[in-house]
Structures are given as C-alpha cells and as structure tokens.
CSV table of C-alpha atoms (C1' of nucleotides) in Angstrom, one decimal:
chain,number,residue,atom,x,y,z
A,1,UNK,CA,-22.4,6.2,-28.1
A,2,UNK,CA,-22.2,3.0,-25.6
A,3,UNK,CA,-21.2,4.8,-22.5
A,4,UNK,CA,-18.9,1.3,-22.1
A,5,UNK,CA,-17.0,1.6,-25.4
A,6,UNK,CA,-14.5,4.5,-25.4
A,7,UNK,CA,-11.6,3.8,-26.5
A,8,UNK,CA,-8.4,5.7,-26.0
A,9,UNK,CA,-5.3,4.1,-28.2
A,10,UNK,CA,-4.7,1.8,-25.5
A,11,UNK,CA,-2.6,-1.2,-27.2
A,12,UNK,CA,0.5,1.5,-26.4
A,13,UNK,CA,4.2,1.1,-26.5
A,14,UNK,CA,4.4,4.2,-25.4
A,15,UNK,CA,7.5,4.8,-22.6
A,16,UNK,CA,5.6,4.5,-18.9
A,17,UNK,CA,6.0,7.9,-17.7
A,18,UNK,CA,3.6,9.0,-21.0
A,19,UNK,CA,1.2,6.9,-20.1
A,20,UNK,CA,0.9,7.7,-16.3
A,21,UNK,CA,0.7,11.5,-17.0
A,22,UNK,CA,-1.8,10.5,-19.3
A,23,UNK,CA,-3.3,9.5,-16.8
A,24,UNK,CA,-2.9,12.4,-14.2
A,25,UNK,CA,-4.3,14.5,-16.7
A,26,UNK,CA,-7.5,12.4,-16.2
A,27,UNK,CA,-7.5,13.8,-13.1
A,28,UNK,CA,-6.6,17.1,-13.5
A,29,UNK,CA,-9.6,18.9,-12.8
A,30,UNK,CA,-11.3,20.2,-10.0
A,31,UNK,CA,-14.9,18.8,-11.3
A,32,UNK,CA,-13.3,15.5,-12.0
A,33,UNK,CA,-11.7,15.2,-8.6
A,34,UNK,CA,-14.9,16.1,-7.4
A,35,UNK,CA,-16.8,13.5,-9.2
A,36,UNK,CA,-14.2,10.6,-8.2
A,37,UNK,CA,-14.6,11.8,-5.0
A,38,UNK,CA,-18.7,11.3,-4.9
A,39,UNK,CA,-18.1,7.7,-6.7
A,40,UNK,CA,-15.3,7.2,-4.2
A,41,UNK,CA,-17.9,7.6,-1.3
A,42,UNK,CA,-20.6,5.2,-2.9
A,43,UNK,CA,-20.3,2.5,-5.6
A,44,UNK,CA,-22.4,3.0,-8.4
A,45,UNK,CA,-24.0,6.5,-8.6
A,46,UNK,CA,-26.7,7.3,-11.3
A,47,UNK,CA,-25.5,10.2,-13.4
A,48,UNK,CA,-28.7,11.9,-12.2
A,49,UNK,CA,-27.1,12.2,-8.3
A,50,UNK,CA,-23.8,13.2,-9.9
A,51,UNK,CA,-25.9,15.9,-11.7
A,52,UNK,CA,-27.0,16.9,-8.0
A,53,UNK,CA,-23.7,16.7,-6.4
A,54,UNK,CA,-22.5,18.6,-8.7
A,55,UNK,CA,-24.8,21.1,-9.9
A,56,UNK,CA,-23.3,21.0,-13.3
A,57,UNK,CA,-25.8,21.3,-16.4
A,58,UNK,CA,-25.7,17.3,-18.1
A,59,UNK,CA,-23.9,18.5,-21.0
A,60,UNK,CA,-21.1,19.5,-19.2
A,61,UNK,CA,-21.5,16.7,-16.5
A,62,UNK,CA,-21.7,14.3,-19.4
A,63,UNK,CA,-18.4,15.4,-20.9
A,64,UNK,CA,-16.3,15.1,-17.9
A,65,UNK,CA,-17.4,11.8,-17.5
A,66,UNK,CA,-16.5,11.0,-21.1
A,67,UNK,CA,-12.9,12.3,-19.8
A,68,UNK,CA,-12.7,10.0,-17.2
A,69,UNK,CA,-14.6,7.1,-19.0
A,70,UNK,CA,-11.4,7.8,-21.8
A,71,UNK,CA,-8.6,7.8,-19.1
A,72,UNK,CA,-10.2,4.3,-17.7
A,73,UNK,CA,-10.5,5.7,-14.2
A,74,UNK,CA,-14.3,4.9,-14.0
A,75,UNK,CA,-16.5,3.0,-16.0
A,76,UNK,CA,-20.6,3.1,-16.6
A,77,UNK,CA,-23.5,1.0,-17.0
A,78,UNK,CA,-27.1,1.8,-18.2
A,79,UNK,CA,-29.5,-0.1,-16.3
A,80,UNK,CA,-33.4,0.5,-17.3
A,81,UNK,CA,-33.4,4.2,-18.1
A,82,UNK,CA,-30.6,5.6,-16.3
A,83,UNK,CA,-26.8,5.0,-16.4
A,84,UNK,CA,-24.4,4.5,-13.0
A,85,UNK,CA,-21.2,5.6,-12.8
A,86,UNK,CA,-18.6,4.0,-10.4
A,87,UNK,CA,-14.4,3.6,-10.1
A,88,UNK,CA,-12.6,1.4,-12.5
A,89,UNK,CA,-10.5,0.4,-10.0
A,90,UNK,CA,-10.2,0.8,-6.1
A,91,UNK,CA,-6.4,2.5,-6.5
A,92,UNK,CA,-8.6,5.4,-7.8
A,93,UNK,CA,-9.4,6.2,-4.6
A,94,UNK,CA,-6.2,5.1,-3.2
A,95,UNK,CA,-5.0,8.3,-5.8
A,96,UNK,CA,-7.4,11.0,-4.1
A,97,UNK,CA,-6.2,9.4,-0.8
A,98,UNK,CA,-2.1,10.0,-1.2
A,99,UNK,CA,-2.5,13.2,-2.7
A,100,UNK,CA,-5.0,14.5,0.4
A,101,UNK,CA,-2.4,13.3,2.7
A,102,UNK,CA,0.1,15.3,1.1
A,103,UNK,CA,-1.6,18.2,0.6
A,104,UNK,CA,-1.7,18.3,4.2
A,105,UNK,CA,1.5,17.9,4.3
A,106,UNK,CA,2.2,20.5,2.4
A,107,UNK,CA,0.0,22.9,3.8
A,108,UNK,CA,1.3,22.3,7.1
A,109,UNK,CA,4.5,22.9,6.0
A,110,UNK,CA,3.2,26.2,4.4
A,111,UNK,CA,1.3,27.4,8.1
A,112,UNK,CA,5.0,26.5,10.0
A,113,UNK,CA,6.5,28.7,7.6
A,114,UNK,CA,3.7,31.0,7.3
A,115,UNK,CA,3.4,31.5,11.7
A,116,UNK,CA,7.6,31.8,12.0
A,117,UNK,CA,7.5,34.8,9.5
A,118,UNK,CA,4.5,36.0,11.0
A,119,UNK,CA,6.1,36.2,14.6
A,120,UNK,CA,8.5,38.6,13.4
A,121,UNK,CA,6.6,41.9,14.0
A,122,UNK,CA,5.3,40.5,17.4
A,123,UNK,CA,8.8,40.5,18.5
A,124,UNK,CA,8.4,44.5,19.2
A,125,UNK,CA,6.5,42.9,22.6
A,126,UNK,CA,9.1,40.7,23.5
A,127,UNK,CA,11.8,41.6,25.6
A,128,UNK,CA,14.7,43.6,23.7
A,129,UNK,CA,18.1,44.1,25.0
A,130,UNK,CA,19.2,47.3,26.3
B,1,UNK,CA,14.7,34.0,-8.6
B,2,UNK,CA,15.6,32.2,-5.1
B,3,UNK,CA,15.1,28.5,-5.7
B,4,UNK,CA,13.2,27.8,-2.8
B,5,UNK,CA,10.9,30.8,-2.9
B,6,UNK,CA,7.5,30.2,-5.3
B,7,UNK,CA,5.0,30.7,-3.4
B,8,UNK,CA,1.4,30.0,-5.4
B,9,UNK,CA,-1.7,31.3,-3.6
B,10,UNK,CA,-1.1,28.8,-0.9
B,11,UNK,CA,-3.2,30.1,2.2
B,12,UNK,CA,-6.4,29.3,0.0
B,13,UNK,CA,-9.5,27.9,1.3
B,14,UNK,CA,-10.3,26.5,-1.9
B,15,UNK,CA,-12.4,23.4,-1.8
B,16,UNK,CA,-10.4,20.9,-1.4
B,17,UNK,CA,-11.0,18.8,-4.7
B,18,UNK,CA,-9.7,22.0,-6.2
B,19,UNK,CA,-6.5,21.7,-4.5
B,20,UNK,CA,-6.2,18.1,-5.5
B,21,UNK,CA,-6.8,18.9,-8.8
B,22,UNK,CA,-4.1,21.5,-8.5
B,23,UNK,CA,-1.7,19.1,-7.6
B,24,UNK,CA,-2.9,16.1,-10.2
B,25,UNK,CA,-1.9,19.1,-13.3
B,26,UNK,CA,1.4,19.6,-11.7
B,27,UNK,CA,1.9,15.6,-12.2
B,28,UNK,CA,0.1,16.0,-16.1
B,29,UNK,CA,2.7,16.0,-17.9
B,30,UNK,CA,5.1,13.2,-19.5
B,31,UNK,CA,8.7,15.0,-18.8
B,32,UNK,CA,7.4,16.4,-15.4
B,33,UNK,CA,6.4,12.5,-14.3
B,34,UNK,CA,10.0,11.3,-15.8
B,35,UNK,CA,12.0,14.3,-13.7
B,36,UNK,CA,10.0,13.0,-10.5
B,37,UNK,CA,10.9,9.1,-11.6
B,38,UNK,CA,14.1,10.0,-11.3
B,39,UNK,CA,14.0,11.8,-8.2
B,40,UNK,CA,12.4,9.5,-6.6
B,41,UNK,CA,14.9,7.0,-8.1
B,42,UNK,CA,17.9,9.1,-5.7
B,43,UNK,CA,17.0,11.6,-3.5
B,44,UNK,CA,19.1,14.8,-4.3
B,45,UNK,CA,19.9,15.2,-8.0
B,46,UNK,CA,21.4,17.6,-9.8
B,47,UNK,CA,20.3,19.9,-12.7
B,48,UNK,CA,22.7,18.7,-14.6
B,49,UNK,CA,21.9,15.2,-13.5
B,50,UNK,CA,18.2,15.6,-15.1
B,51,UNK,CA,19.2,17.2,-18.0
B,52,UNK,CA,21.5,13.9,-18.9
B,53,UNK,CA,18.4,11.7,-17.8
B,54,UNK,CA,15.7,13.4,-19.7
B,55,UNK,CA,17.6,15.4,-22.7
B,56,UNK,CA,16.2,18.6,-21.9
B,57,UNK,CA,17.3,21.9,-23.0
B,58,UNK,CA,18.6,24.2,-20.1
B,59,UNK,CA,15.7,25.9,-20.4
B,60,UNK,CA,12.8,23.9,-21.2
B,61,UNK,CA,13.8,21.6,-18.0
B,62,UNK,CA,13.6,24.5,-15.8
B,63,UNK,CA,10.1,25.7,-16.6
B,64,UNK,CA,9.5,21.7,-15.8
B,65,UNK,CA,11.0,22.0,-12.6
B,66,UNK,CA,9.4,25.8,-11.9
B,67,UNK,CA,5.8,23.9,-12.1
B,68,UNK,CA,7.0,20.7,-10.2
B,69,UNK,CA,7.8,23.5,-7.3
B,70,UNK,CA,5.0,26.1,-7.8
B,71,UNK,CA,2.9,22.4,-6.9
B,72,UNK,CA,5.1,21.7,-4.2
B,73,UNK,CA,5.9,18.1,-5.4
B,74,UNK,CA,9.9,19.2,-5.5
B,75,UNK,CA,12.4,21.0,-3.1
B,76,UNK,CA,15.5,22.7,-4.7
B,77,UNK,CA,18.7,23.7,-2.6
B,78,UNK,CA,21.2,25.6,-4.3
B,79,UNK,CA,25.0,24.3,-2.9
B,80,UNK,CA,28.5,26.0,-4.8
B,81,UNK,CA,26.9,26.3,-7.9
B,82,UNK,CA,25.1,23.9,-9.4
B,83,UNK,CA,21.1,23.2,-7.8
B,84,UNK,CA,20.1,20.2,-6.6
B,85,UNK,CA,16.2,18.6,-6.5
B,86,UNK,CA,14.4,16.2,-4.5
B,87,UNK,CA,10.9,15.2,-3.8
B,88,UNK,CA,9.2,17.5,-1.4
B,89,UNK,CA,7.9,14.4,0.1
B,90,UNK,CA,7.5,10.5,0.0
B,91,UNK,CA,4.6,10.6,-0.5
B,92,UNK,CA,5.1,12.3,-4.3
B,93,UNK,CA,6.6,8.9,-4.9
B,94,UNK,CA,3.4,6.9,-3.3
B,95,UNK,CA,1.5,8.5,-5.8
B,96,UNK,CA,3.7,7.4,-9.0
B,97,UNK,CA,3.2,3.8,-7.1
B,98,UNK,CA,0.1,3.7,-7.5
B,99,UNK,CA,-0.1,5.2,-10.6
B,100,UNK,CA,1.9,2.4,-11.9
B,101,UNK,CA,-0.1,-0.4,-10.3
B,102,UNK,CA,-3.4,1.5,-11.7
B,103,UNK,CA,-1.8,1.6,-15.0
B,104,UNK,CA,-0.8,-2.2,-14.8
B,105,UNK,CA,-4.5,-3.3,-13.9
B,106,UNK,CA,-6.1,-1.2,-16.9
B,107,UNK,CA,-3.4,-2.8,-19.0
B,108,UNK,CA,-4.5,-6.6,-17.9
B,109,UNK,CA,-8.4,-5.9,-18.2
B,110,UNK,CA,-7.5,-4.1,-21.9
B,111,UNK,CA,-5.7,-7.2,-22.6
B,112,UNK,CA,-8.5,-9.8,-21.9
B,113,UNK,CA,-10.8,-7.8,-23.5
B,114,UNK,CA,-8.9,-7.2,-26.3
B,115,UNK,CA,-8.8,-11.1,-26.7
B,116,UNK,CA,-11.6,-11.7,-26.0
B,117,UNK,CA,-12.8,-9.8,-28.9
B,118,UNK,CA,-10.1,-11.1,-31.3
B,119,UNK,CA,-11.9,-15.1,-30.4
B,120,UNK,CA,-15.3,-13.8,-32.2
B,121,UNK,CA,-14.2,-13.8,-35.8
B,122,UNK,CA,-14.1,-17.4,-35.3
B,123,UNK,CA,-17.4,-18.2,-34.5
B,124,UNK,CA,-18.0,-18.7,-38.0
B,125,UNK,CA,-16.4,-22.3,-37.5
B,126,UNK,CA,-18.9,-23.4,-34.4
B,127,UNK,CA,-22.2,-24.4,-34.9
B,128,UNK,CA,-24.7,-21.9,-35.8
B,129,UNK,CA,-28.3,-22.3,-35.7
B,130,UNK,CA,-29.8,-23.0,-38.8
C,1,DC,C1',-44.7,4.5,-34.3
C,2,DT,C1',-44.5,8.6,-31.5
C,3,DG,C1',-43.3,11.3,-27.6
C,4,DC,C1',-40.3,11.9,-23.5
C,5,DG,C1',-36.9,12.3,-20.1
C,6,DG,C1',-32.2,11.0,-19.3
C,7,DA,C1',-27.6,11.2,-21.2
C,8,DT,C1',-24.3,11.9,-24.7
C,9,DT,C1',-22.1,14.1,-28.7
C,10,DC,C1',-21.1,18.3,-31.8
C,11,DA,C1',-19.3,22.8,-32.8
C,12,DC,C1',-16.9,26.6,-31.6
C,13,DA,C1',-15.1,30.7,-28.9
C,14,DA,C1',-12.3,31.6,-24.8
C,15,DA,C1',-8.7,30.1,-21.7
C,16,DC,C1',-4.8,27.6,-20.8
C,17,DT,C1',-0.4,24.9,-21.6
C,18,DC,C1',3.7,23.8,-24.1
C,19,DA,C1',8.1,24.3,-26.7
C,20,DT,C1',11.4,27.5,-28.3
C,21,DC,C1',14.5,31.2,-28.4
C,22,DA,C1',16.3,35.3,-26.2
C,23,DT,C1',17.6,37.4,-22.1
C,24,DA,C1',18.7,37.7,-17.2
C,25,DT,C1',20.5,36.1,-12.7
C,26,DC,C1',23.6,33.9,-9.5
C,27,DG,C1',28.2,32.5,-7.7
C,28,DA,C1',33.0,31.2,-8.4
C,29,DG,C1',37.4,32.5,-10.1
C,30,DG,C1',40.5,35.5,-12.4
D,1,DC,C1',34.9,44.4,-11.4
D,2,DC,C1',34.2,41.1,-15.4
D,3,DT,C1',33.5,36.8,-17.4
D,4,DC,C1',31.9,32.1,-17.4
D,5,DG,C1',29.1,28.1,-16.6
D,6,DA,C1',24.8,26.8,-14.5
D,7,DT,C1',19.9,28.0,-14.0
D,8,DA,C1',15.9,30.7,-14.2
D,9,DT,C1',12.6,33.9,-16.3
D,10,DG,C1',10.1,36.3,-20.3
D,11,DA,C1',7.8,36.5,-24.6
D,12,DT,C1',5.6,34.3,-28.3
D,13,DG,C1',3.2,31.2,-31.5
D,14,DA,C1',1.2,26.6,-31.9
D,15,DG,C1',-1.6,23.2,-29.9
D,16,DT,C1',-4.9,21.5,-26.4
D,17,DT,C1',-8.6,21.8,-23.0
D,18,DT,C1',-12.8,23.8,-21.3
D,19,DG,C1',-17.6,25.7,-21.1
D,20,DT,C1',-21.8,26.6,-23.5
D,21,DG,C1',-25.8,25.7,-26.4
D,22,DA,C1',-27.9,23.1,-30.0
D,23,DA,C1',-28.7,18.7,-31.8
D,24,DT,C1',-28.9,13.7,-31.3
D,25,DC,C1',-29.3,9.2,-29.3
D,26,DC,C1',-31.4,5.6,-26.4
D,27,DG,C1',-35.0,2.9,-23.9
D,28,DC,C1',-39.4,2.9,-22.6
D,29,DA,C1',-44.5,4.1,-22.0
D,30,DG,C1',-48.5,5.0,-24.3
DNA sequence: CTGCGGATTCACAAACTCATCATATCGAGG
DNA sequence: CCTCGATATGATGAGTTTGTGAATCCGCAG
C-alpha cells in the first residue's frame, strides 16, 4: 500500500470527545509512545533507525506505524529505497510533553505520600512521651 | 472501596514511554474523555452530576471513573453522601487542549485534501494533450 | 525481466477492554 | 439495628487489539 494513503473515516460527524479518544488510543501503547518519542527527537527518521531504536522485528515495527499513520499522528515518505517517518504535526510532541510533566506530577505526589506513610515505623526512634 | 485509595503499581521503574502510554489508555476512551470534559468544565462535580451529563448507568460510570483514578487523571472526595470528582491536575485539561487543537489541524489538512481531490474529475474539461 | 533488500499486509491465536447485570458497601435517618 | 439512596465491585460474554510468521509489494541494480 502507499505508506501516504491510509485512510481512517475521517469526513466524521462524530461528537468531539469520540474523536479525541480516538485519537489517545493512537497513542496508547508503550511501542508507539516510544516511536513518537524517537520521531519527536529528529525529523524524518528512516524506518530502518526506528527498526534500531526499537529492536522490534519490521513486521511488527511496520504495523505500529500503520497505527499511527491511521490515527494521523505521523505521516511517511519513501524516498529512493527507504521510507522516513516523521510527526504529522508538532502538538504531537507537545502530547508526549503534557503528559511527562504530569506523570511527574503524579509520581511526586505518589513519593510524598509514599515517604509520610513510610515514616511511621521510624517513629519508634523518636522521642515518645512518658 | 475508599474512593481515594487505588493504588496501581505506582513505584515502578518502568521506562518511561511505558508510563506514558499508561496514562494515554486511561484517556482512550470516548465516555472517559466526555467525564474529564466536564470536569474540567467545573472543578468538583458530582456523581450524580456526570451521570446527568453523560447518561450513564450507576454502574457503567463508575467503572469509567475507577480507570480515570487507577491513571491518576481524577481525584474523588466523598462529603455527606454523595462523591464528588475533579481533575487530579491542570494539566489533565492541557492535554484535552491540545488534543483539540491537534484534532482541529488534521481536520483542515483532511479538508484541503479532500478538495483537492474532488477538483480532478474535472480535468476532463481542460486541455489535454492530444 | 529477474533478483533483492526494505517495508508492508495477511491471518490467526492470545490478551485485553467494554457493556451489562447482579451484588456489595457506605453513610444518613428512622 | 435496618433500610434507603448513592456508589462501587464482581462476573461474564462480546468485541477489539496485539504479537508472530508467512506471504506480498515496491524500487532499483544487474
């Protein structure tokens, strides 16, 4: 197939909210993420470096990318013999950016919570009343 | 179960694209973006609040909420008796942002194209060589 | 045209997710 | 203590996604 022809029953009227899941489900996957993340630092990666990156077999490779090609968030081009991958759209990245800031976040939160409850059996050491 | 109290493997030292992806499957889903729409619409709704909004059964709209939790994109606080929701954190709302302005530039470049295309059937009026 | 390496698609079993219905919990009031 | 309304959890079948290997396609060199 043209690796620039998928097509995904775009001319929607579907409500908004099914068509942004849509397209979180694009990136719901850690191989994806980690793809977007390898075209996020580079525009225009040959499917051979992804290949490399990710030490994924091409079949498999080739069919996440056919994921991602679907949900529009990266597009391809062959050139001579091999084909380059690279973001549809800068807010791609902008995506992997918000959700690394608040997975810190959140895993901040988690080690606050995580050290109170852990000072609890050091309080033996402390001094006690009596 | 105590609203505030999943807890989902957090202390991991997953890769990090793993995490992300994590967090993009809690967003993959059409009711579970429309529940965080709304939250982000006004911060502390209730249950009862989202079941009007979205038209969910009881039940079906909790399992939505358990997953927006387990991902740590929602907060629930139980007060008298009903339980209230809110985004964990702004930046849950960033991320339907950008969504939305991603979605709006695939839209625009589908739409060129899409005319684009529809303007070659009538190259059977211009000259042709011959 | 033929052969080749790069990349994609097919086919299908295994794993996961979703919707639904039944059951259980929590807290307020009687 | 018992019941009621508000939520949450469990169990289950249906539907979807994923991983793997075989087969196919595409451009190019010979």
């Amino acid at each position: 197939m043209n690796p620039q022809s998928d097509e995904l029953d775009w001319q929607d009227a579907r409500p908004l909210y099914q068509v942004k899941a849509d397209m979180f489900k694009g990136l719901a996957h850690p191989l994806r993420v980690r793809i977007l993340e390898v075209l996020a630092g580079g525009d225009e990666v040959p499917v051979t470096e992804l290949m490399r990156a990710t030490g994924l077999e091409p079949s498999h490779l080739s069919q996440h990318l056919a994921v991602l090609r679907r949900h529009r968030l990266v597009v391809s081009e062959r050139r001579a013999s091999f084909v380059y991958y690279r973001l549809a759209f800068p807010e791609v990245a902008q995506l992997l950016t918000v959700a690394r800031r608040l997975l810190v976040l959140a895993l901040e939160e988690s080690q606050d919570r995580l050290s109170a409850t852990e000072s609890l059996p050091e309080i033996g050491l402390q001094q006690v009343p009596g």
